[in-house]
GROMACS .gro file of C-alpha atoms in nm:
model
  156
    1UNK     CA    1  -0.009  -0.011   0.000
    2UNK     CA    2   0.126   0.334  -0.081
    3UNK     CA    3  -0.005   0.610   0.126
    4UNK     CA    4   0.173   0.904  -0.098
    5UNK     CA    5   0.496   0.946   0.054
    6UNK     CA    6   0.807   0.818  -0.100
    7UNK     CA    7   0.962   0.487   0.095
    8UNK     CA    8   1.254   0.338   0.099
    9UNK     CA    9   1.316  -0.039   0.017
   10UNK     CA   10   1.619  -0.161   0.264
   11UNK     CA   11   1.535  -0.513   0.187
   12UNK     CA   12   1.815  -0.646  -0.041
   13UNK     CA   13   1.835  -1.018  -0.156
   14UNK     CA   14   2.201  -1.162  -0.155
   15UNK     CA   15   2.318  -1.354  -0.465
   16UNK     CA   16   2.416  -1.692  -0.278
   17UNK     CA   17   2.403  -1.977  -0.537
   18UNK     CA   18   2.310  -2.318  -0.387
   19UNK     CA   19   2.162  -2.119  -0.085
   20UNK     CA   20   1.855  -2.312   0.079
   21UNK     CA   21   1.608  -2.013   0.069
   22UNK     CA   22   1.610  -1.651  -0.024
   23UNK     CA   23   1.874  -1.502   0.152
   24UNK     CA   24   1.823  -1.098   0.234
   25UNK     CA   25   1.934  -0.808   0.431
   26UNK     CA   26   1.690  -0.577   0.573
   27UNK     CA   27   1.802  -0.229   0.725
   28UNK     CA   28   2.077  -0.194   0.435
   29UNK     CA   29   1.980   0.175   0.427
   30UNK     CA   30   2.025   0.205   0.788
   31UNK     CA   31   2.285   0.186   1.085
   32UNK     CA   32   2.178  -0.210   1.218
   33UNK     CA   33   2.058  -0.479   0.955
   34UNK     CA   34   1.992  -0.821   0.978
   35UNK     CA   35   2.058  -1.132   0.767
   36UNK     CA   36   1.750  -1.329   0.717
   37UNK     CA   37   1.668  -1.651   0.533
   38UNK     CA   38   1.296  -1.673   0.402
   39UNK     CA   39   1.220  -1.406   0.632
   40UNK     CA   40   1.352  -1.548   0.973
   41UNK     CA   41   1.650  -1.384   1.080
   42UNK     CA   42   2.004  -1.568   1.141
   43UNK     CA   43   2.200  -1.523   1.430
   44UNK     CA   44   2.566  -1.405   1.420
   45UNK     CA   45   2.809  -1.623   1.569
   46UNK     CA   46   3.183  -1.620   1.533
   47UNK     CA   47   3.187  -1.305   1.307
   48UNK     CA   48   2.950  -1.395   1.037
   49UNK     CA   49   2.597  -1.590   0.957
   50UNK     CA   50   2.611  -1.965   0.846
   51UNK     CA   51   2.407  -1.985   0.535
   52UNK     CA   52   2.280  -2.308   0.492
   53UNK     CA   53   2.285  -2.477   0.107
   54UNK     CA   54   2.074  -2.719  -0.087
   55UNK     CA   55   2.333  -2.986  -0.067
   56UNK     CA   56   2.376  -3.000   0.356
   57UNK     CA   57   2.657  -2.774   0.365
   58UNK     CA   58   2.689  -2.416   0.484
   59UNK     CA   59   2.870  -2.096   0.391
   60UNK     CA   60   2.976  -1.802   0.611
   61UNK     CA   61   2.889  -1.466   0.504
   62UNK     CA   62   3.098  -1.222   0.724
   63UNK     CA   63   3.079  -0.834   0.769
   64UNK     CA   64   3.390  -0.638   0.687
   65UNK     CA   65   3.428  -0.260   0.770
   66UNK     CA   66   3.448  -0.045   1.091
   67UNK     CA   67   3.164   0.260   1.038
   68UNK     CA   68   2.839   0.167   1.146
   69UNK     CA   69   2.594   0.103   0.840
   70UNK     CA   70   2.888   0.110   0.605
   71UNK     CA   71   2.968  -0.243   0.627
   72UNK     CA   72   3.094  -0.461   0.306
   73UNK     CA   73   2.906  -0.832   0.318
   74UNK     CA   74   3.158  -1.099   0.232
   75UNK     CA   75   3.164  -1.478   0.134
   76UNK     CA   76   3.496  -1.567   0.111
   77UNK     CA   77   3.654  -1.333  -0.120
   78UNK     CA   78   3.363  -1.253  -0.307
   79UNK     CA   79   3.168  -0.899  -0.226
   80UNK     CA   80   2.771  -0.965  -0.185
   81UNK     CA   81   2.675  -0.604  -0.052
   82UNK     CA   82   2.840  -0.285   0.002
   83UNK     CA   83   2.639  -0.073   0.257
   84UNK     CA   84   2.603   0.286   0.187
   85UNK     CA   85   2.788   0.225  -0.126
   86UNK     CA   86   2.632   0.500  -0.310
   87UNK     CA   87   2.758   0.778  -0.057
   88UNK     CA   88   3.056   0.974  -0.182
   89UNK     CA   89   3.378   1.050  -0.022
   90UNK     CA   90   3.219   1.428   0.057
   91UNK     CA   91   2.895   1.266   0.249
   92UNK     CA   92   3.109   1.080   0.436
   93UNK     CA   93   3.356   1.306   0.567
   94UNK     CA   94   3.063   1.552   0.612
   95UNK     CA   95   2.921   1.278   0.868
   96UNK     CA   96   3.193   1.289   1.131
   97UNK     CA   97   3.186   1.681   1.190
   98UNK     CA   98   2.952   1.666   1.485
   99UNK     CA   99   3.233   1.456   1.693
  100UNK     CA  100   3.446   1.776   1.690
  101UNK     CA  101   3.197   1.904   1.954
  102UNK     CA  102   3.387   1.674   2.172
  103UNK     CA  103   3.600   1.991   2.236
  104UNK     CA  104   3.289   2.082   2.482
  105UNK     CA  105   3.405   1.801   2.685
  106UNK     CA  106   3.138   1.536   2.812
  107UNK     CA  107   2.817   1.745   2.685
  108UNK     CA  108   3.001   1.777   2.370
  109UNK     CA  109   3.086   1.397   2.349
  110UNK     CA  110   2.733   1.315   2.398
  111UNK     CA  111   2.544   1.560   2.138
  112UNK     CA  112   2.857   1.459   1.895
  113UNK     CA  113   2.750   1.096   1.878
  114UNK     CA  114   2.388   1.163   1.860
  115UNK     CA  115   2.438   1.364   1.585
  116UNK     CA  116   2.678   1.162   1.441
  117UNK     CA  117   2.388   0.851   1.454
  118UNK     CA  118   2.167   1.093   1.286
  119UNK     CA  119   2.377   1.187   1.011
  120UNK     CA  120   2.444   0.838   0.906
  121UNK     CA  121   2.097   0.796   0.832
  122UNK     CA  122   2.091   1.121   0.638
  123UNK     CA  123   2.352   1.059   0.441
  124UNK     CA  124   2.236   0.724   0.346
  125UNK     CA  125   1.891   0.810   0.267
  126UNK     CA  126   1.918   0.752  -0.102
  127UNK     CA  127   1.633   0.995  -0.164
  128UNK     CA  128   1.799   1.269   0.012
  129UNK     CA  129   1.980   1.473  -0.254
  130UNK     CA  130   2.350   1.506  -0.221
  131UNK     CA  131   2.378   1.872  -0.129
  132UNK     CA  132   2.130   1.814   0.148
  133UNK     CA  133   2.367   1.508   0.254
  134UNK     CA  134   2.620   1.736   0.293
  135UNK     CA  135   2.468   2.045   0.446
  136UNK     CA  136   2.275   1.867   0.678
  137UNK     CA  137   2.555   1.750   0.891
  138UNK     CA  138   2.743   2.082   0.909
  139UNK     CA  139   2.420   2.248   0.961
  140UNK     CA  140   2.361   2.015   1.242
  141UNK     CA  141   2.735   2.059   1.419
  142UNK     CA  142   2.706   2.453   1.372
  143UNK     CA  143   2.339   2.422   1.557
  144UNK     CA  144   2.509   2.156   1.811
  145UNK     CA  145   2.784   2.413   1.898
  146UNK     CA  146   2.591   2.683   1.929
  147UNK     CA  147   2.343   2.475   2.184
  148UNK     CA  148   2.645   2.403   2.341
  149UNK     CA  149   2.792   2.735   2.391
  150UNK     CA  150   2.459   2.858   2.494
  151UNK     CA  151   2.361   2.596   2.758
  152UNK     CA  152   2.571   2.732   3.060
  153UNK     CA  153   2.463   3.073   3.046
  154UNK     CA  154   2.058   2.931   3.021
  155UNK     CA  155   2.150   2.672   3.284
  156UNK     CA  156   2.310   2.949   3.540
   0.00000   0.00000   0.00000
């Protein structure tokens, strides 16, 4: 059903030959994701997910990458899915700007982390224009700095 709003389909099918069932990843355009077989989530164990094959064997899908929401799924040396692959270098760099708020010590660290995770969601949104994916993290960082600068005068 459509409610008239554009929606993101964040479910991506993985091409794993011989897999017993349809292997998909939900949450590919978000921070946290799940690997599913026929709609049932798999448990992650020992750094990956065991995908059962039709012949009775299993193949391991592993995630590589450090930045939340930007991991790449591999099976052996074969790349299956690069999450956030559509995001350019400028957007990725802008996404980290709120971490500069750490100069305001603990309140800056907390606000910087919150804004960072918000920026990950905004930067990975394929419906958002590239200029907005760069401008929003910059605006968030400037607004956060103003809040942290004005906070002591409001509290006292």
